Amino acid sequence: MTEPLVLGIETSCDETGVGIVRGNTLLADAVASSVEEHARFGGVVPEVASRAHLEAMVPTIERACGTAGIRLQDVDAIAVTSGPGLAGALLVGVASAKALALGLGKPLYGVNHLAAHVAVDQLEHGPLPEPCLAMLVSGGHSSLLRVEDVTLGVEPLGATIDDAAGEAFDKVARLLGLPFPGGPHIDRAAQSGSSVYVDFPRGLTSRRDLERHRFDFSFSGLKTSVARWVEARERAGEPVPVADVAASFQEAVCDVLVRKAVDAASDQGIDDILIGGGVAANTRLRAMATERAAAAGIRVRVPRPGLCTDNGAMVAALGAELVARGRDASSLDLPADSSQPITTVVA
Ligand code: KG4
Ligand code: ZN
């Protein structure tokens, strides 16, 4: 069989993504984002996102097909994010995917958003090392996972016990008067700042915390610490050195993420770390992970930034792998599951 041609749809948050792949080859990755519509609220408004998905869906599918130079009838399967994510937003993607699958008479795969963040790296660096240690860091999740075969399941080793890494970036950006979503702005501001200007706390790294939370994360104390620091400056009537605070905060987040990822990989005897999710676009995280892992004899794979943030290509990539490995498709009464567990790859 030639490699499967799969169309993937992603609508779990504020990006309407439609990707088309043939096996591990990316043919199109069309994304329409409603991020501008949410910016003035400082966060994603679910109803606004759902409405934007409805409006963007058909044009984005058409754009993806045009770029890939295929007709809808040519696809072998439709894949869609069935969860986790915003319920109303997921629903638009799932309903659209069902309509396509039914109308075209093609199998439907309702896939896990987080597993798709892992699978996308195949489009850039080829088949995933098995096993690999995946660190997923996004606006909604921060987890360390052992991945044996991404089509069968993943084993959670640890996760955040409060804020997600991306959420911390977004909240700290707001404190510093930077726009939403904050990650890219902090990343940029930090380039001209000093990462040792403030020694912000590294959550869950004390010896006592490591006993219970060796592979877990906590970012809410760090966020509070930045808030206190900024408030103290403002109360004293002194200017806040935005670039230095951004760099010091970013250093604290990256330090903990990388330390724990390398520790988990070493503990599991795994030689490859894969980083995915929106925060994986972070310049400092990419550099620090590569450098520190190399010192431990561990390789690091990170997809290019455009594939790290939410997109349809990641869903198509996982779909193609599911087809290639002969996994069962979903049924046409597939529900959107806003809290789909990380252990459920195909719903
Ligand atoms: O994976 P993603 O696009 O959506 C979710 O599934 O959450 O991740 C979005 C998150 C946001 O919190 C955003 O601030 C963060 O990823 N992000 C970054 C960078 N680019 C996006 N965080 C740090 N540095 C970046 N360059
Ligand atoms: Zn995501």
Tab-separated table of C-alpha atoms and ligand atoms in Angstrom:
chain	number	residue	atom	x	y	z
A	1	MET	CA	0.000	0.000	0.000
A	2	THR	CA	1.224	3.482	-0.766
A	3	GLU	CA	1.498	5.714	2.264
A	4	PRO	CA	-1.891	6.857	3.571
A	5	LEU	CA	-3.208	10.298	2.616
A	6	VAL	CA	-4.832	11.728	5.725
A	7	LEU	CA	-6.636	14.980	6.438
A	8	GLY	CA	-6.478	16.143	10.078
A	9	ILE	CA	-8.697	18.694	11.804
A	10	GLU	CA	-7.800	20.523	15.017
A	11	THR	CA	-10.226	22.815	16.882
A	12	SER	CA	-9.480	22.197	20.572
A	13	CYS	CA	-8.696	25.820	21.391
A	14	ASP	CA	-8.493	28.983	19.261
A	15	GLU	CA	-6.777	27.618	16.141
A	16	THR	CA	-8.788	26.110	13.294
A	17	GLY	CA	-6.186	23.782	11.818
A	18	VAL	CA	-6.478	21.578	8.757
A	19	GLY	CA	-3.432	19.541	7.811
A	20	ILE	CA	-2.857	17.046	5.046
A	21	VAL	CA	-0.077	14.464	5.127
A	22	ARG	CA	0.978	11.467	3.089
A	23	GLY	CA	2.650	9.152	5.602
A	24	ASN	CA	5.333	11.304	7.217
A	25	THR	CA	5.288	13.897	4.463
A	26	LEU	CA	3.553	17.186	5.171
A	27	LEU	CA	1.551	18.404	2.166
A	28	ALA	CA	-0.445	21.245	3.724
A	29	ASP	CA	-0.889	22.906	7.087
A	30	ALA	CA	-3.613	25.554	6.944
A	31	VAL	CA	-4.345	27.425	10.178
A	32	ALA	CA	-6.900	30.148	10.858
A	33	SER	CA	-6.477	31.654	14.314
A	34	SER	CA	-9.031	33.613	16.331
A	35	VAL	CA	-6.315	34.758	18.758
A	36	GLU	CA	-6.850	38.445	17.867
A	37	GLU	CA	-10.475	38.204	18.919
A	38	HIS	CA	-9.467	36.950	22.379
A	39	ALA	CA	-6.527	39.279	23.006
A	40	ARG	CA	-8.570	42.057	24.637
A	41	PHE	CA	-9.990	39.539	27.139
A	42	GLY	CA	-6.499	38.324	28.111
A	43	GLY	CA	-7.462	34.698	27.454
A	44	VAL	CA	-9.457	32.466	25.108
A	45	VAL	CA	-13.234	32.980	25.319
A	46	PRO	CA	-14.823	29.593	24.499
A	47	GLU	CA	-17.963	30.895	22.751
A	48	VAL	CA	-15.912	33.251	20.583
A	49	ALA	CA	-13.574	30.385	19.644
A	50	SER	CA	-16.466	28.062	18.692
A	51	ARG	CA	-18.058	30.691	16.457
A	52	ALA	CA	-14.734	31.414	14.778
A	53	HIS	CA	-14.179	27.682	14.106
A	54	LEU	CA	-17.589	27.471	12.420
A	55	GLU	CA	-16.763	30.375	10.137
A	56	ALA	CA	-13.224	29.229	9.353
A	57	MET	CA	-13.789	25.492	8.866
A	58	VAL	CA	-14.840	25.259	5.202
A	59	PRO	CA	-12.409	27.907	3.882
A	60	THR	CA	-9.541	26.310	5.830
A	61	ILE	CA	-10.325	22.837	4.438
A	62	GLU	CA	-10.436	24.320	0.943
A	63	ARG	CA	-7.145	26.139	1.473
A	64	ALA	CA	-5.435	22.965	2.716
A	65	CYS	CA	-6.672	20.917	-0.256
A	66	GLY	CA	-5.531	23.644	-2.638
A	67	THR	CA	-2.039	23.782	-1.134
A	68	ALA	CA	-1.703	19.992	-1.087
A	69	GLY	CA	-3.028	19.771	-4.661
A	70	ILE	CA	-5.520	17.045	-3.763
A	71	ARG	CA	-9.272	16.557	-3.962
A	72	LEU	CA	-11.217	15.543	-0.857
A	73	GLN	CA	-12.154	12.246	-2.541
A	74	ASP	CA	-8.446	11.327	-2.644
A	75	VAL	CA	-7.993	11.074	1.144
A	76	ASP	CA	-7.775	7.664	2.798
A	77	ALA	CA	-8.938	8.788	6.247
A	78	ILE	CA	-10.098	11.758	8.296
A	79	ALA	CA	-8.537	12.416	11.708
A	80	VAL	CA	-9.828	14.946	14.215
A	81	THR	CA	-8.953	16.068	17.741
A	82	SER	CA	-11.729	14.594	19.914
A	83	GLY	CA	-10.195	15.916	23.184
A	84	PRO	CA	-8.984	17.268	25.484
A	85	GLY	CA	-9.894	20.901	24.892
A	86	LEU	CA	-12.785	23.359	24.985
A	87	ALA	CA	-16.039	21.386	24.612
A	88	GLY	CA	-17.792	23.730	22.190
A	89	ALA	CA	-14.665	24.223	20.100
A	90	LEU	CA	-13.972	20.483	19.845
A	91	LEU	CA	-17.571	19.913	18.802
A	92	VAL	CA	-17.149	21.974	15.624
A	93	GLY	CA	-14.128	19.917	14.541
A	94	VAL	CA	-15.690	16.580	15.434
A	95	ALA	CA	-18.970	17.397	13.639
A	96	SER	CA	-17.075	18.565	10.540
A	97	ALA	CA	-14.878	15.469	10.515
A	98	LYS	CA	-17.900	13.187	10.844
A	99	ALA	CA	-19.621	14.939	7.942
A	100	LEU	CA	-16.513	14.477	5.766
A	101	ALA	CA	-16.034	10.834	6.792
A	102	LEU	CA	-19.678	10.014	6.160
A	103	GLY	CA	-19.906	11.940	2.904
A	104	LEU	CA	-16.659	10.505	1.509
A	105	GLY	CA	-17.143	6.999	2.929
A	106	LYS	CA	-13.730	7.139	4.650
A	107	PRO	CA	-12.719	6.003	8.165
A	108	LEU	CA	-12.779	8.507	11.020
A	109	TYR	CA	-10.132	8.691	13.771
A	110	GLY	CA	-10.939	10.781	16.858
A	111	VAL	CA	-7.517	11.391	18.370
A	112	ASN	CA	-5.987	12.780	21.539
A	113	HIS	CA	-4.636	16.322	21.189
A	114	LEU	CA	-1.567	15.576	23.347
A	115	ALA	CA	-0.633	12.418	21.468
A	116	ALA	CA	-0.882	14.500	18.276
A	117	HIS	CA	1.611	17.016	19.744
A	118	VAL	CA	4.006	14.046	20.080
A	119	ALA	CA	3.315	12.486	16.668
A	120	VAL	CA	3.877	15.727	14.731
A	121	ASP	CA	7.635	15.438	15.116
A	122	GLN	CA	7.575	12.551	12.614
A	123	LEU	CA	6.861	15.076	9.883
A	124	GLU	CA	10.159	16.781	10.603
A	125	HIS	CA	12.527	14.171	12.019
A	126	GLY	CA	11.101	10.850	10.796
A	127	PRO	CA	9.822	7.881	12.845
A	128	LEU	CA	9.754	8.437	16.617
A	129	PRO	CA	12.406	6.685	18.681
A	130	GLU	CA	10.698	3.922	20.675
A	131	PRO	CA	10.611	4.406	23.561
A	132	CYS	CA	10.987	8.141	23.953
A	133	LEU	CA	10.405	10.539	26.806
A	134	ALA	CA	7.923	13.199	25.729
A	135	MET	CA	7.634	16.513	27.510
A	136	LEU	CA	4.441	18.310	26.523
A	137	VAL	CA	4.264	21.945	27.501
A	138	SER	CA	1.332	24.027	26.334
A	139	GLY	CA	-1.257	26.508	27.566
A	140	GLY	CA	-3.280	23.714	29.124
A	141	HIS	CA	-0.751	20.986	29.936
A	142	SER	CA	2.706	20.265	31.259
A	143	SER	CA	3.475	16.580	31.410
A	144	LEU	CA	6.247	14.061	31.187
A	145	LEU	CA	5.257	10.905	29.347
A	146	ARG	CA	6.865	7.623	28.481
A	147	VAL	CA	5.926	6.838	24.883
A	148	GLU	CA	6.426	3.298	23.698
A	149	ASP	CA	4.172	3.449	20.618
A	150	VAL	CA	2.244	6.689	20.184
A	151	THR	CA	-0.659	4.852	18.475
A	152	LEU	CA	-1.224	2.567	21.455
A	153	GLY	CA	-0.888	4.838	24.445
A	154	VAL	CA	1.425	6.823	26.627
A	155	GLU	CA	2.379	6.377	30.242
A	156	PRO	CA	2.149	9.557	32.352
A	157	LEU	CA	5.178	9.973	34.631
A	158	GLY	CA	4.354	13.403	35.985
A	159	ALA	CA	2.334	16.557	35.333
A	160	THR	CA	1.736	20.019	36.685
A	161	ILE	CA	-0.097	20.158	39.993
A	162	ASP	CA	-1.351	23.702	39.342
A	163	ASP	CA	-0.705	26.014	36.364
A	164	ALA	CA	0.511	24.756	32.995
A	165	ALA	CA	3.836	26.137	31.739
A	166	GLY	CA	2.149	28.149	28.968
A	167	GLU	CA	-0.388	29.497	31.429
A	168	ALA	CA	2.496	30.771	33.579
A	169	PHE	CA	4.007	32.512	30.528
A	170	ASP	CA	0.631	34.080	29.727
A	171	LYS	CA	-0.004	35.277	33.301
A	172	VAL	CA	3.486	36.690	33.803
A	173	ALA	CA	3.287	38.466	30.431
A	174	ARG	CA	0.125	40.137	31.651
A	175	LEU	CA	1.891	41.276	34.834
A	176	LEU	CA	4.603	42.798	32.671
A	177	GLY	CA	2.109	44.530	30.394
A	178	LEU	CA	2.872	42.283	27.411
A	179	PRO	CA	0.074	41.141	25.056
A	180	PHE	CA	-1.717	37.745	25.001
A	181	PRO	CA	-0.658	35.035	24.337
A	182	GLY	CA	2.381	35.944	26.395
A	183	GLY	CA	4.857	33.175	25.547
A	184	PRO	CA	6.264	34.617	22.326
A	185	HIS	CA	6.447	38.130	23.852
A	186	ILE	CA	8.355	36.946	26.921
A	187	ASP	CA	10.638	34.932	24.648
A	188	ARG	CA	11.402	38.066	22.615
A	189	ALA	CA	11.740	40.434	25.597
A	190	ALA	CA	14.046	37.961	27.369
A	191	GLN	CA	16.589	38.099	24.543
A	192	SER	CA	17.743	41.520	25.743
A	193	GLY	CA	17.445	40.764	29.472
A	194	SER	CA	19.557	39.099	32.121
A	195	SER	CA	18.463	35.619	33.191
A	196	VAL	CA	20.216	36.023	36.574
A	197	TYR	CA	18.716	39.422	37.416
A	198	VAL	CA	16.204	37.860	39.856
A	199	ASP	CA	16.626	34.393	41.344
A	200	PHE	CA	12.999	33.229	41.062
A	201	PRO	CA	11.952	29.975	42.801
A	202	ARG	CA	12.183	26.592	41.063
A	203	GLY	CA	8.939	24.792	41.967
A	204	LEU	CA	8.978	21.218	43.347
A	205	THR	CA	12.756	20.877	43.335
A	206	SER	CA	13.516	20.794	47.076
A	207	ARG	CA	14.631	17.459	48.443
A	208	ARG	CA	11.339	17.038	50.294
A	209	ASP	CA	9.210	17.870	47.231
A	210	LEU	CA	11.243	15.512	45.058
A	211	GLU	CA	10.260	12.585	47.279
A	212	ARG	CA	6.593	12.965	46.335
A	213	HIS	CA	6.743	14.996	43.131
A	214	ARG	CA	9.944	14.017	41.376
A	215	PHE	CA	8.434	14.331	37.867
A	216	ASP	CA	5.667	16.826	38.644
A	217	PHE	CA	5.685	20.564	38.049
A	218	SER	CA	4.300	23.585	39.875
A	219	PHE	CA	4.348	27.073	38.381
A	220	SER	CA	1.860	28.970	40.493
A	221	GLY	CA	4.399	29.842	43.227
A	222	LEU	CA	6.725	31.213	40.563
A	223	LYS	CA	3.953	33.351	39.102
A	224	THR	CA	3.111	34.731	42.578
A	225	SER	CA	6.765	35.437	43.199
A	226	VAL	CA	7.030	37.448	39.965
A	227	ALA	CA	3.837	39.324	40.890
A	228	ARG	CA	5.234	40.239	44.343
A	229	TRP	CA	8.537	41.357	42.851
A	230	VAL	CA	6.839	43.578	40.266
A	231	GLU	CA	4.451	45.033	42.876
A	232	ALA	CA	7.330	45.895	45.206
A	233	ARG	CA	9.058	47.785	42.388
A	234	GLU	CA	5.908	49.657	41.486
A	235	ARG	CA	5.195	50.537	45.124
A	236	ALA	CA	8.693	51.971	45.398
A	237	GLY	CA	7.945	54.066	42.312
A	238	GLU	CA	10.756	52.404	40.385
A	239	PRO	CA	10.479	51.242	36.769
A	240	VAL	CA	10.093	47.487	36.173
A	241	PRO	CA	12.964	46.126	34.062
A	242	VAL	CA	10.684	44.064	31.803
A	243	ALA	CA	13.415	42.317	29.789
A	244	ASP	CA	15.323	41.252	32.915
A	245	VAL	CA	12.224	39.970	34.714
A	246	ALA	CA	11.109	38.141	31.550
A	247	ALA	CA	14.540	36.525	31.166
A	248	SER	CA	14.766	35.555	34.854
A	249	PHE	CA	11.230	34.107	34.859
A	250	GLN	CA	11.857	32.208	31.614
A	251	GLU	CA	15.092	30.822	33.033
A	252	ALA	CA	13.255	29.503	36.119
A	253	VAL	CA	10.595	27.748	34.003
A	254	CYS	CA	13.098	26.251	31.556
A	255	ASP	CA	15.469	25.174	34.324
A	256	VAL	CA	12.772	23.113	36.054
A	257	LEU	CA	11.357	21.678	32.819
A	258	VAL	CA	14.731	20.590	31.500
A	259	ARG	CA	16.025	19.308	34.835
A	260	LYS	CA	12.982	17.088	35.293
A	261	ALA	CA	12.872	15.888	31.698
A	262	VAL	CA	16.535	14.835	31.773
A	263	ASP	CA	16.050	13.207	35.190
A	264	ALA	CA	12.994	11.266	33.932
A	265	ALA	CA	14.762	10.088	30.783
A	266	SER	CA	17.801	8.953	32.787
A	267	ASP	CA	15.573	7.226	35.334
A	268	GLN	CA	13.701	5.389	32.562
A	269	GLY	CA	16.862	4.522	30.660
A	270	ILE	CA	15.579	6.461	27.626
A	271	ASP	CA	18.034	8.113	25.200
A	272	ASP	CA	15.621	10.436	23.392
A	273	ILE	CA	13.592	13.369	24.683
A	274	LEU	CA	10.896	14.845	22.501
A	275	ILE	CA	9.458	18.253	23.379
A	276	GLY	CA	6.053	19.332	22.075
A	277	GLY	CA	3.254	21.834	22.653
A	278	GLY	CA	3.240	25.618	22.263
A	279	VAL	CA	5.934	26.307	24.873
A	280	ALA	CA	8.315	24.053	22.908
A	281	ALA	CA	8.571	27.016	20.529
A	282	ASN	CA	10.532	28.822	23.259
A	283	THR	CA	14.070	29.713	22.175
A	284	ARG	CA	15.676	29.298	25.588
A	285	LEU	CA	13.926	25.981	26.294
A	286	ARG	CA	15.144	24.539	22.989
A	287	ALA	CA	18.731	25.618	23.573
A	288	MET	CA	18.903	24.628	27.240
A	289	ALA	CA	17.306	21.211	26.656
A	290	THR	CA	19.678	20.370	23.833
A	291	GLU	CA	22.720	21.468	25.813
A	292	ARG	CA	21.905	19.785	29.133
A	293	ALA	CA	20.605	16.575	27.576
A	294	ALA	CA	23.770	16.241	25.491
A	295	ALA	CA	25.792	16.411	28.703
A	296	ALA	CA	23.758	13.399	29.921
A	297	GLY	CA	24.178	11.532	26.622
A	298	ILE	CA	20.544	12.134	25.646
A	299	ARG	CA	19.288	13.381	22.274
A	300	VAL	CA	16.554	16.013	22.007
A	301	ARG	CA	14.007	16.382	19.219
A	302	VAL	CA	11.830	19.469	18.970
A	303	PRO	CA	9.648	20.186	15.938
A	304	ARG	CA	10.037	23.609	14.336
A	305	PRO	CA	8.025	26.307	16.173
A	306	GLY	CA	5.156	26.329	13.644
A	307	LEU	CA	4.517	22.636	14.305
A	308	CYS	CA	4.738	23.077	18.122
A	309	THR	CA	1.712	25.358	18.451
A	310	ASP	CA	-1.716	23.908	17.682
A	311	ASN	CA	-2.220	22.886	14.061
A	312	GLY	CA	-3.993	20.352	11.868
A	313	ALA	CA	-0.804	18.715	10.600
A	314	MET	CA	-0.187	17.129	13.993
A	315	VAL	CA	-3.613	15.500	13.922
A	316	ALA	CA	-3.067	14.280	10.368
A	317	ALA	CA	0.381	12.945	11.349
A	318	LEU	CA	-1.075	10.860	14.165
A	319	GLY	CA	-3.929	9.754	11.890
A	320	ALA	CA	-1.473	8.563	9.231
A	321	GLU	CA	0.459	6.578	11.820
A	322	LEU	CA	-2.763	4.968	13.055
A	323	VAL	CA	-3.702	3.968	9.496
A	324	ALA	CA	-0.170	2.712	8.746
A	325	ARG	CA	-0.195	0.554	11.886
A	326	GLY	CA	-3.680	-0.813	11.145
A	327	ARG	CA	-5.325	0.558	14.279
A	328	ASP	CA	-9.128	0.532	14.621
A	329	ALA	CA	-11.000	3.634	13.511
A	330	SER	CA	-13.520	5.471	15.716
A	331	SER	CA	-17.244	5.001	15.323
A	332	LEU	CA	-19.375	7.675	13.690
A	333	ASP	CA	-21.047	8.442	17.016
A	334	LEU	CA	-17.664	9.637	18.348
A	335	PRO	CA	-18.234	12.245	21.089
A	336	ALA	CA	-16.114	15.341	21.698
A	337	ASP	CA	-14.543	14.736	25.111
A	338	SER	CA	-13.209	17.892	26.737
A	339	SER	CA	-11.337	15.827	29.342
A	340	GLN	CA	-10.172	12.907	27.176
A	341	PRO	CA	-7.451	11.203	29.231
A	342	ILE	CA	-3.902	11.225	27.923
A	343	THR	CA	-3.962	7.418	27.975
A	344	THR	CA	-6.749	7.327	25.323
A	345	VAL	CA	-5.036	7.912	21.964
A	346	VAL	CA	-8.048	7.044	19.779
A	347	ALA	CA	-11.547	7.624	21.155
B	1	KG4	O1	-0.054	24.058	22.232
B	1	KG4	P1	-0.596	25.438	22.191
B	1	KG4	O2	-0.579	26.193	20.877
B	1	KG4	O3	-2.094	25.452	22.684
B	1	KG4	C1	-2.507	24.610	23.719
B	1	KG4	O4	-2.805	23.412	23.452
B	1	KG4	O5	-2.510	25.129	24.863
B	1	KG4	O6	0.172	26.294	23.322
B	1	KG4	C2	-0.139	27.653	23.555
B	1	KG4	C3	0.775	28.154	24.669
B	1	KG4	C4	0.456	29.566	25.145
B	1	KG4	O7	0.403	29.574	26.558
B	1	KG4	C5	1.631	30.405	24.624
B	1	KG4	O8	1.940	31.525	25.445
B	1	KG4	C6	2.749	29.374	24.645
B	1	KG4	O9	2.142	28.165	24.222
B	1	KG4	N1	3.850	29.730	23.740
B	1	KG4	C7	5.097	30.010	24.171
B	1	KG4	C8	5.861	30.377	23.019
B	1	KG4	N2	5.040	30.291	21.922
B	1	KG4	C9	3.812	29.887	22.395
B	1	KG4	N3	5.634	29.994	25.406
B	1	KG4	C10	6.947	30.351	25.522
B	1	KG4	N4	7.711	30.725	24.479
B	1	KG4	C11	7.230	30.748	23.214
B	1	KG4	N5	8.008	31.124	22.185
B	2	ZN	ZN	-1.858	22.116	22.112
